[in-house]
Amino acid sequence: EVQLVESGGGLVQPGGSLRLSCAASGFTFSNYWMSWVRQAPGKGLEWVANIKQDGSEKYYVDSVKGRFTISRDNAKNSLYLQMNSLRAEDTAVYYCARVTYYYDSSGYGVDWFDPWGQGTLVTVSS
Amino acid sequence: QSVLTQPPSVSGAPGQRVTISCTGSSSNIGAGYDVHWYQQLPGTAPKLLIYVNSNRPSGVPDRFSGSKSGTSASLAITGLQAEDEADYYCQSYDSSLSGYVFGTGTKVTVL
Protein backbone atom coordinates (compact mmCIF):
# COMPACT_ATOMS: atom_id res chain seq x y z
CA GLU A 1 0.00 0.00 0.00
CA VAL A 2 1.31 3.42 -0.97
CA GLN A 3 1.59 5.55 2.15
CA LEU A 4 2.85 9.00 3.09
CA VAL A 5 3.16 10.00 6.74
CA GLU A 6 4.04 13.55 7.76
CA SER A 7 5.51 14.63 11.06
CA GLY A 8 7.20 17.63 12.65
CA GLY A 9 4.36 20.09 12.93
CA GLY A 10 3.68 22.14 16.02
CA LEU A 11 3.46 25.59 17.55
CA VAL A 12 6.25 28.03 16.70
CA GLN A 13 6.70 31.75 17.29
CA PRO A 14 6.80 34.23 14.42
CA GLY A 15 10.31 34.34 13.00
CA GLY A 16 11.02 30.82 14.16
CA SER A 17 11.89 27.66 12.26
CA LEU A 18 10.44 24.20 11.87
CA ARG A 19 11.38 21.11 9.84
CA LEU A 20 8.67 18.86 8.48
CA SER A 21 9.28 15.27 7.43
CA CYS A 22 7.35 12.88 5.23
CA ALA A 23 8.04 9.14 5.31
CA ALA A 24 7.11 7.31 2.12
CA SER A 25 6.43 3.61 1.69
CA GLY A 26 4.84 1.21 -0.76
CA PHE A 27 6.44 2.63 -3.91
CA THR A 28 9.86 3.41 -5.36
CA PHE A 29 10.34 6.84 -3.82
CA SER A 30 13.34 7.75 -5.97
CA ASN A 31 11.24 7.47 -9.17
CA TYR A 32 8.89 10.34 -8.34
CA TRP A 33 8.82 14.08 -7.98
CA MET A 34 7.38 15.00 -4.58
CA SER A 35 5.45 18.04 -3.35
CA TRP A 36 4.28 19.91 -0.30
CA VAL A 37 0.76 21.41 -0.35
CA ARG A 38 -0.73 23.42 2.49
CA GLN A 39 -4.19 24.40 3.68
CA ALA A 40 -4.77 27.28 6.07
CA PRO A 41 -7.57 26.75 8.61
CA GLY A 42 -10.92 26.93 6.83
CA LYS A 43 -9.25 27.83 3.54
CA GLY A 44 -8.38 26.18 0.25
CA LEU A 45 -5.36 24.27 -0.97
CA GLU A 46 -2.08 25.96 -1.94
CA TRP A 47 0.87 24.24 -3.62
CA VAL A 48 4.07 25.10 -1.74
CA ALA A 49 7.04 23.32 -3.34
CA ASN A 50 8.22 20.53 -5.64
CA ILE A 51 11.42 18.53 -5.85
CA LYS A 52 12.72 16.34 -8.66
CA GLN A 53 13.58 12.68 -8.22
CA ASP A 54 17.29 13.32 -7.61
CA GLY A 55 16.82 16.64 -5.84
CA SER A 56 18.46 18.59 -8.68
CA GLU A 57 15.41 20.77 -9.38
CA LYS A 58 13.25 22.54 -6.84
CA TYR A 59 10.35 24.94 -7.32
CA TYR A 60 8.48 27.11 -4.84
CA VAL A 61 5.40 29.31 -4.65
CA ASP A 62 6.48 32.95 -4.50
CA SER A 63 5.26 33.48 -0.93
CA VAL A 64 7.81 31.00 0.52
CA LYS A 65 10.82 31.59 -1.74
CA GLY A 66 13.92 32.36 0.29
CA ARG A 67 12.31 31.09 3.51
CA PHE A 68 11.41 27.44 2.83
CA THR A 69 13.66 24.69 1.49
CA ILE A 70 12.43 21.38 0.15
CA SER A 71 14.78 18.40 0.21
CA ARG A 72 14.75 14.62 0.11
CA ASP A 73 16.77 11.59 1.14
CA ASN A 74 16.10 8.75 -1.27
CA ALA A 75 18.05 6.29 0.87
CA LYS A 76 15.60 6.96 3.70
CA ASN A 77 12.51 7.33 1.48
CA SER A 78 11.92 10.70 3.08
CA LEU A 79 10.87 14.18 2.03
CA TYR A 80 11.54 17.30 4.09
CA LEU A 81 10.47 20.93 4.30
CA GLN A 82 12.70 23.31 6.23
CA MET A 83 10.68 26.38 7.14
CA ASN A 84 12.49 29.50 8.36
CA SER A 85 11.34 33.04 9.18
CA LEU A 86 7.85 31.72 9.79
CA ARG A 87 4.92 34.11 9.65
CA ALA A 88 1.36 33.92 10.97
CA GLU A 89 0.14 33.41 7.41
CA ASP A 90 2.16 30.18 7.20
CA THR A 91 -0.23 28.61 9.71
CA ALA A 92 -1.72 25.62 7.93
CA VAL A 93 -1.95 21.88 7.63
CA TYR A 94 0.98 20.80 5.47
CA TYR A 95 0.44 17.78 3.23
CA CYS A 96 3.08 15.71 1.53
CA ALA A 97 1.98 14.44 -1.91
CA ARG A 98 3.48 12.25 -4.58
CA VAL A 99 3.54 13.77 -8.05
CA THR A 100 2.11 11.06 -10.26
CA TYR A 101 2.85 11.56 -13.92
CA TYR A 102 2.18 10.45 -17.47
CA TYR A 103 4.49 11.20 -20.37
CA ASP A 104 4.38 9.83 -23.92
CA SER A 105 6.71 9.69 -26.89
CA SER A 106 5.16 12.78 -28.49
CA GLY A 107 6.46 14.97 -25.71
CA TYR A 108 3.10 15.29 -24.01
CA GLY A 109 3.33 15.21 -20.25
CA VAL A 110 0.98 15.76 -17.35
CA ASP A 111 1.18 15.23 -13.62
CA TRP A 112 -1.07 15.38 -10.60
CA PHE A 113 -0.97 14.84 -6.83
CA ASP A 114 -1.68 11.28 -5.71
CA PRO A 115 -1.63 10.09 -3.02
CA TRP A 116 -1.56 12.57 -0.15
CA GLY A 117 -0.42 12.13 3.42
CA GLN A 118 -2.69 12.83 6.38
CA GLY A 119 -1.07 16.21 7.00
CA THR A 120 0.70 17.89 9.90
CA LEU A 121 -0.46 21.15 11.50
CA VAL A 122 1.89 24.09 11.76
CA THR A 123 0.75 26.98 13.94
CA VAL A 124 2.73 30.23 13.93
CA SER A 125 1.73 32.35 16.89
CA SER A 126 3.20 34.18 19.84
CA GLN B 1 -3.13 32.10 -4.72
CA SER B 2 -6.33 30.67 -6.20
CA VAL B 3 -6.41 31.59 -9.87
CA LEU B 4 -9.04 28.98 -10.65
CA THR B 5 -12.55 30.07 -9.67
CA GLN B 6 -15.19 27.68 -8.36
CA PRO B 7 -18.64 28.35 -6.87
CA PRO B 8 -18.39 28.37 -3.05
CA SER B 9 -21.21 25.87 -2.67
CA VAL B 10 -23.63 23.66 -4.54
CA SER B 11 -26.40 21.50 -3.16
CA GLY B 12 -28.82 18.87 -4.29
CA ALA B 13 -31.20 16.23 -3.07
CA PRO B 14 -30.19 12.57 -3.02
CA GLY B 15 -30.27 11.15 -6.50
CA GLN B 16 -29.97 14.51 -8.23
CA ARG B 17 -27.18 15.73 -10.50
CA VAL B 18 -24.92 18.61 -9.55
CA THR B 19 -22.10 20.26 -11.45
CA ILE B 20 -19.12 22.26 -10.26
CA SER B 21 -17.40 24.69 -12.58
CA CYS B 22 -13.73 25.61 -12.55
CA THR B 23 -12.92 28.78 -14.47
CA GLY B 24 -9.36 29.63 -15.38
CA SER B 25 -7.56 31.79 -17.93
CA SER B 26 -5.22 31.76 -20.90
CA SER B 27 -2.22 30.99 -18.70
CA ASN B 28 -3.61 27.80 -17.20
CA ILE B 29 -6.62 25.83 -18.47
CA GLY B 30 -6.88 27.97 -21.61
CA ALA B 31 -3.23 27.30 -22.39
CA GLY B 32 -3.99 23.61 -22.67
CA TYR B 33 -2.95 22.46 -19.23
CA ASP B 34 -4.98 19.56 -17.96
CA VAL B 35 -7.33 19.70 -14.99
CA HIS B 36 -7.56 17.34 -12.04
CA TRP B 37 -10.15 17.14 -9.28
CA TYR B 38 -9.79 16.25 -5.61
CA GLN B 39 -12.38 15.35 -3.00
CA GLN B 40 -11.80 16.32 0.62
CA LEU B 41 -14.15 14.68 3.09
CA PRO B 42 -14.57 16.51 6.41
CA GLY B 43 -11.45 16.30 8.55
CA THR B 44 -9.45 14.26 6.05
CA ALA B 45 -6.74 14.79 3.45
CA PRO B 46 -7.65 15.46 -0.18
CA LYS B 47 -8.06 12.44 -2.43
CA LEU B 48 -7.68 12.29 -6.20
CA LEU B 49 -11.10 12.05 -7.84
CA ILE B 50 -10.52 12.81 -11.54
CA TYR B 51 -7.20 13.09 -13.38
CA VAL B 52 -6.39 14.51 -16.80
CA ASN B 53 -9.79 16.15 -17.23
CA SER B 54 -12.00 13.09 -17.34
CA ASN B 55 -10.27 9.96 -16.04
CA ARG B 56 -11.34 8.20 -12.86
CA PRO B 57 -8.82 6.35 -10.67
CA SER B 58 -9.80 2.82 -9.79
CA GLY B 59 -12.29 2.79 -6.96
CA VAL B 60 -13.94 6.10 -7.85
CA PRO B 61 -17.62 5.54 -8.72
CA ASP B 62 -18.70 6.32 -12.27
CA ARG B 63 -21.17 8.82 -10.77
CA PHE B 64 -18.27 11.25 -10.95
CA SER B 65 -17.28 12.63 -14.35
CA GLY B 66 -15.12 15.48 -15.57
CA SER B 67 -14.79 17.58 -18.68
CA LYS B 68 -12.74 20.48 -19.99
CA SER B 69 -13.43 23.09 -22.64
CA GLY B 70 -11.68 26.34 -23.43
CA THR B 71 -10.67 28.09 -20.22
CA SER B 72 -12.98 26.04 -17.99
CA ALA B 73 -13.54 22.58 -16.60
CA SER B 74 -16.46 20.91 -14.88
CA LEU B 75 -17.08 18.12 -12.43
CA ALA B 76 -20.46 16.40 -12.46
CA ILE B 77 -21.89 14.17 -9.77
CA THR B 78 -24.92 12.15 -10.84
CA GLY B 79 -27.09 10.18 -8.44
CA LEU B 80 -25.93 12.32 -5.53
CA GLN B 81 -25.41 10.41 -2.29
CA ALA B 82 -25.02 11.51 1.33
CA GLU B 83 -21.42 10.30 1.31
CA ASP B 84 -20.61 12.82 -1.44
CA GLU B 85 -20.83 15.70 1.04
CA ALA B 86 -17.33 17.13 0.87
CA ASP B 87 -15.19 19.93 -0.48
CA TYR B 88 -14.07 19.61 -4.10
CA TYR B 89 -11.04 21.30 -5.65
CA CYS B 90 -9.87 21.58 -9.24
CA GLN B 91 -6.15 21.85 -10.00
CA SER B 92 -4.02 22.74 -13.00
CA TYR B 93 -0.71 24.37 -13.89
CA ASP B 94 -0.19 28.07 -14.54
CA SER B 95 2.56 29.20 -16.90
CA SER B 96 2.56 32.79 -15.66
CA LEU B 97 3.07 31.69 -12.07
CA SER B 98 5.28 28.76 -13.06
CA GLY B 99 3.53 26.58 -10.56
CA TYR B 100 0.57 24.42 -9.72
CA VAL B 101 -2.70 26.14 -8.93
CA PHE B 102 -5.86 25.03 -7.18
CA GLY B 103 -9.41 26.20 -7.44
CA THR B 104 -11.10 28.12 -4.66
CA GLY B 105 -13.00 25.02 -3.61
CA THR B 106 -16.68 24.06 -3.62
CA LYS B 107 -18.64 22.62 -0.73
CA VAL B 108 -21.22 20.08 -1.84
CA THR B 109 -24.23 19.68 0.46
CA VAL B 110 -26.71 16.84 0.14
CA LEU B 111 -30.11 18.12 1.21
XYZ file of C-alpha atoms in Angstrom:
237
model
C 0.000 0.000 0.000
C 1.305 3.420 -0.973
C 1.586 5.549 2.149
C 2.850 9.001 3.089
C 3.164 9.998 6.742
C 4.042 13.545 7.761
C 5.509 14.631 11.063
C 7.197 17.626 12.652
C 4.357 20.090 12.928
C 3.677 22.138 16.023
C 3.465 25.594 17.553
C 6.254 28.034 16.700
C 6.703 31.754 17.293
C 6.804 34.235 14.422
C 10.312 34.344 13.000
C 11.023 30.819 14.161
C 11.888 27.663 12.265
C 10.442 24.198 11.866
C 11.376 21.113 9.836
C 8.666 18.862 8.478
C 9.277 15.267 7.433
C 7.347 12.875 5.225
C 8.035 9.138 5.307
C 7.109 7.311 2.122
C 6.428 3.606 1.687
C 4.836 1.213 -0.762
C 6.437 2.633 -3.907
C 9.858 3.407 -5.361
C 10.339 6.836 -3.820
C 13.335 7.749 -5.970
C 11.241 7.472 -9.171
C 8.890 10.340 -8.336
C 8.822 14.083 -7.984
C 7.381 15.001 -4.581
C 5.455 18.037 -3.348
C 4.277 19.905 -0.302
C 0.763 21.411 -0.354
C -0.734 23.424 2.491
C -4.192 24.397 3.680
C -4.771 27.284 6.069
C -7.574 26.750 8.606
C -10.921 26.932 6.829
C -9.251 27.835 3.537
C -8.378 26.182 0.251
C -5.357 24.273 -0.973
C -2.078 25.959 -1.942
C 0.868 24.245 -3.623
C 4.075 25.104 -1.742
C 7.041 23.322 -3.337
C 8.218 20.530 -5.642
C 11.420 18.526 -5.853
C 12.723 16.335 -8.660
C 13.582 12.678 -8.221
C 17.295 13.317 -7.615
C 16.818 16.642 -5.839
C 18.459 18.592 -8.682
C 15.407 20.774 -9.380
C 13.248 22.545 -6.840
C 10.351 24.940 -7.318
C 8.476 27.111 -4.842
C 5.398 29.310 -4.646
C 6.483 32.955 -4.498
C 5.263 33.481 -0.930
C 7.809 31.005 0.520
C 10.816 31.594 -1.739
C 13.920 32.359 0.289
C 12.311 31.090 3.509
C 11.406 27.444 2.830
C 13.663 24.694 1.486
C 12.428 21.376 0.153
C 14.784 18.404 0.209
C 14.749 14.618 0.110
C 16.772 11.593 1.137
C 16.097 8.750 -1.272
C 18.046 6.293 0.868
C 15.601 6.959 3.698
C 12.511 7.326 1.484
C 11.920 10.697 3.076
C 10.871 14.185 2.029
C 11.539 17.301 4.088
C 10.467 20.932 4.304
C 12.700 23.311 6.230
C 10.679 26.385 7.139
C 12.492 29.497 8.359
C 11.343 33.036 9.182
C 7.851 31.723 9.785
C 4.916 34.114 9.647
C 1.363 33.923 10.972
C 0.143 33.411 7.414
C 2.157 30.183 7.201
C -0.232 28.611 9.710
C -1.723 25.622 7.928
C -1.952 21.877 7.632
C 0.977 20.797 5.469
C 0.436 17.784 3.226
C 3.081 15.707 1.527
C 1.978 14.444 -1.906
C 3.477 12.250 -4.584
C 3.539 13.774 -8.047
C 2.106 11.057 -10.261
C 2.853 11.559 -13.920
C 2.181 10.450 -17.469
C 4.490 11.195 -20.374
C 4.383 9.831 -23.915
C 6.708 9.694 -26.893
C 5.156 12.785 -28.488
C 6.458 14.967 -25.707
C 3.101 15.289 -24.007
C 3.327 15.208 -20.245
C 0.984 15.763 -17.351
C 1.181 15.228 -13.618
C -1.074 15.376 -10.600
C -0.975 14.841 -6.828
C -1.675 11.281 -5.712
C -1.626 10.091 -3.025
C -1.561 12.569 -0.150
C -0.421 12.130 3.419
C -2.688 12.829 6.382
C -1.067 16.211 7.003
C 0.696 17.893 9.897
C -0.463 21.149 11.499
C 1.894 24.094 11.764
C 0.753 26.978 13.944
C 2.733 30.230 13.929
C 1.727 32.352 16.888
C 3.200 34.183 19.840
C -3.129 32.105 -4.720
C -6.333 30.673 -6.199
C -6.405 31.591 -9.874
C -9.038 28.983 -10.646
C -12.548 30.074 -9.666
C -15.186 27.683 -8.357
C -18.638 28.347 -6.866
C -18.395 28.370 -3.049
C -21.212 25.875 -2.669
C -23.632 23.660 -4.540
C -26.398 21.497 -3.159
C -28.822 18.867 -4.289
C -31.200 16.227 -3.073
C -30.189 12.572 -3.017
C -30.271 11.150 -6.501
C -29.965 14.512 -8.234
C -27.178 15.727 -10.502
C -24.919 18.611 -9.552
C -22.102 20.256 -11.448
C -19.118 22.260 -10.256
C -17.399 24.691 -12.584
C -13.732 25.608 -12.554
C -12.917 28.779 -14.467
C -9.361 29.629 -15.379
C -7.560 31.792 -17.926
C -5.222 31.764 -20.898
C -2.221 30.994 -18.698
C -3.612 27.801 -17.201
C -6.620 25.827 -18.470
C -6.878 27.969 -21.612
C -3.228 27.295 -22.390
C -3.988 23.612 -22.668
C -2.949 22.457 -19.230
C -4.982 19.561 -17.956
C -7.328 19.700 -14.987
C -7.556 17.344 -12.042
C -10.148 17.144 -9.282
C -9.786 16.248 -5.611
C -12.384 15.352 -2.998
C -11.803 16.323 0.620
C -14.152 14.678 3.092
C -14.569 16.511 6.414
C -11.454 16.296 8.553
C -9.452 14.263 6.051
C -6.744 14.795 3.446
C -7.649 15.460 -0.181
C -8.059 12.444 -2.425
C -7.679 12.287 -6.205
C -11.098 12.052 -7.837
C -10.515 12.812 -11.542
C -7.197 13.094 -13.383
C -6.387 14.510 -16.803
C -9.790 16.150 -17.229
C -12.001 13.087 -17.337
C -10.270 9.956 -16.037
C -11.339 8.201 -12.857
C -8.816 6.351 -10.674
C -9.803 2.822 -9.790
C -12.288 2.792 -6.956
C -13.942 6.097 -7.848
C -17.618 5.536 -8.720
C -18.704 6.319 -12.267
C -21.169 8.823 -10.772
C -18.271 11.247 -10.947
C -17.282 12.633 -14.345
C -15.124 15.478 -15.570
C -14.794 17.576 -18.683
C -12.745 20.476 -19.991
C -13.431 23.092 -22.644
C -11.675 26.338 -23.426
C -10.669 28.094 -20.219
C -12.982 26.035 -17.987
C -13.539 22.579 -16.603
C -16.464 20.906 -14.884
C -17.081 18.120 -12.425
C -20.457 16.401 -12.462
C -21.889 14.168 -9.770
C -24.920 12.153 -10.839
C -27.092 10.183 -8.445
C -25.930 12.324 -5.525
C -25.414 10.410 -2.289
C -25.017 11.512 1.328
C -21.415 10.299 1.314
C -20.607 12.824 -1.440
C -20.825 15.702 1.038
C -17.332 17.132 0.866
C -15.188 19.926 -0.479
C -14.070 19.609 -4.099
C -11.037 21.299 -5.648
C -9.870 21.583 -9.240
C -6.148 21.848 -9.995
C -4.020 22.736 -12.998
C -0.711 24.369 -13.886
C -0.188 28.066 -14.542
C 2.563 29.200 -16.903
C 2.565 32.790 -15.664
C 3.074 31.691 -12.072
C 5.284 28.756 -13.057
C 3.526 26.580 -10.556
C 0.570 24.422 -9.722
C -2.700 26.145 -8.930
C -5.855 25.026 -7.176
C -9.411 26.196 -7.439
C -11.103 28.125 -4.658
C -13.000 25.016 -3.609
C -16.681 24.056 -3.619
C -18.640 22.625 -0.730
C -21.221 20.076 -1.835
C -24.225 19.676 0.455
C -26.714 16.840 0.136
C -30.115 18.125 1.211
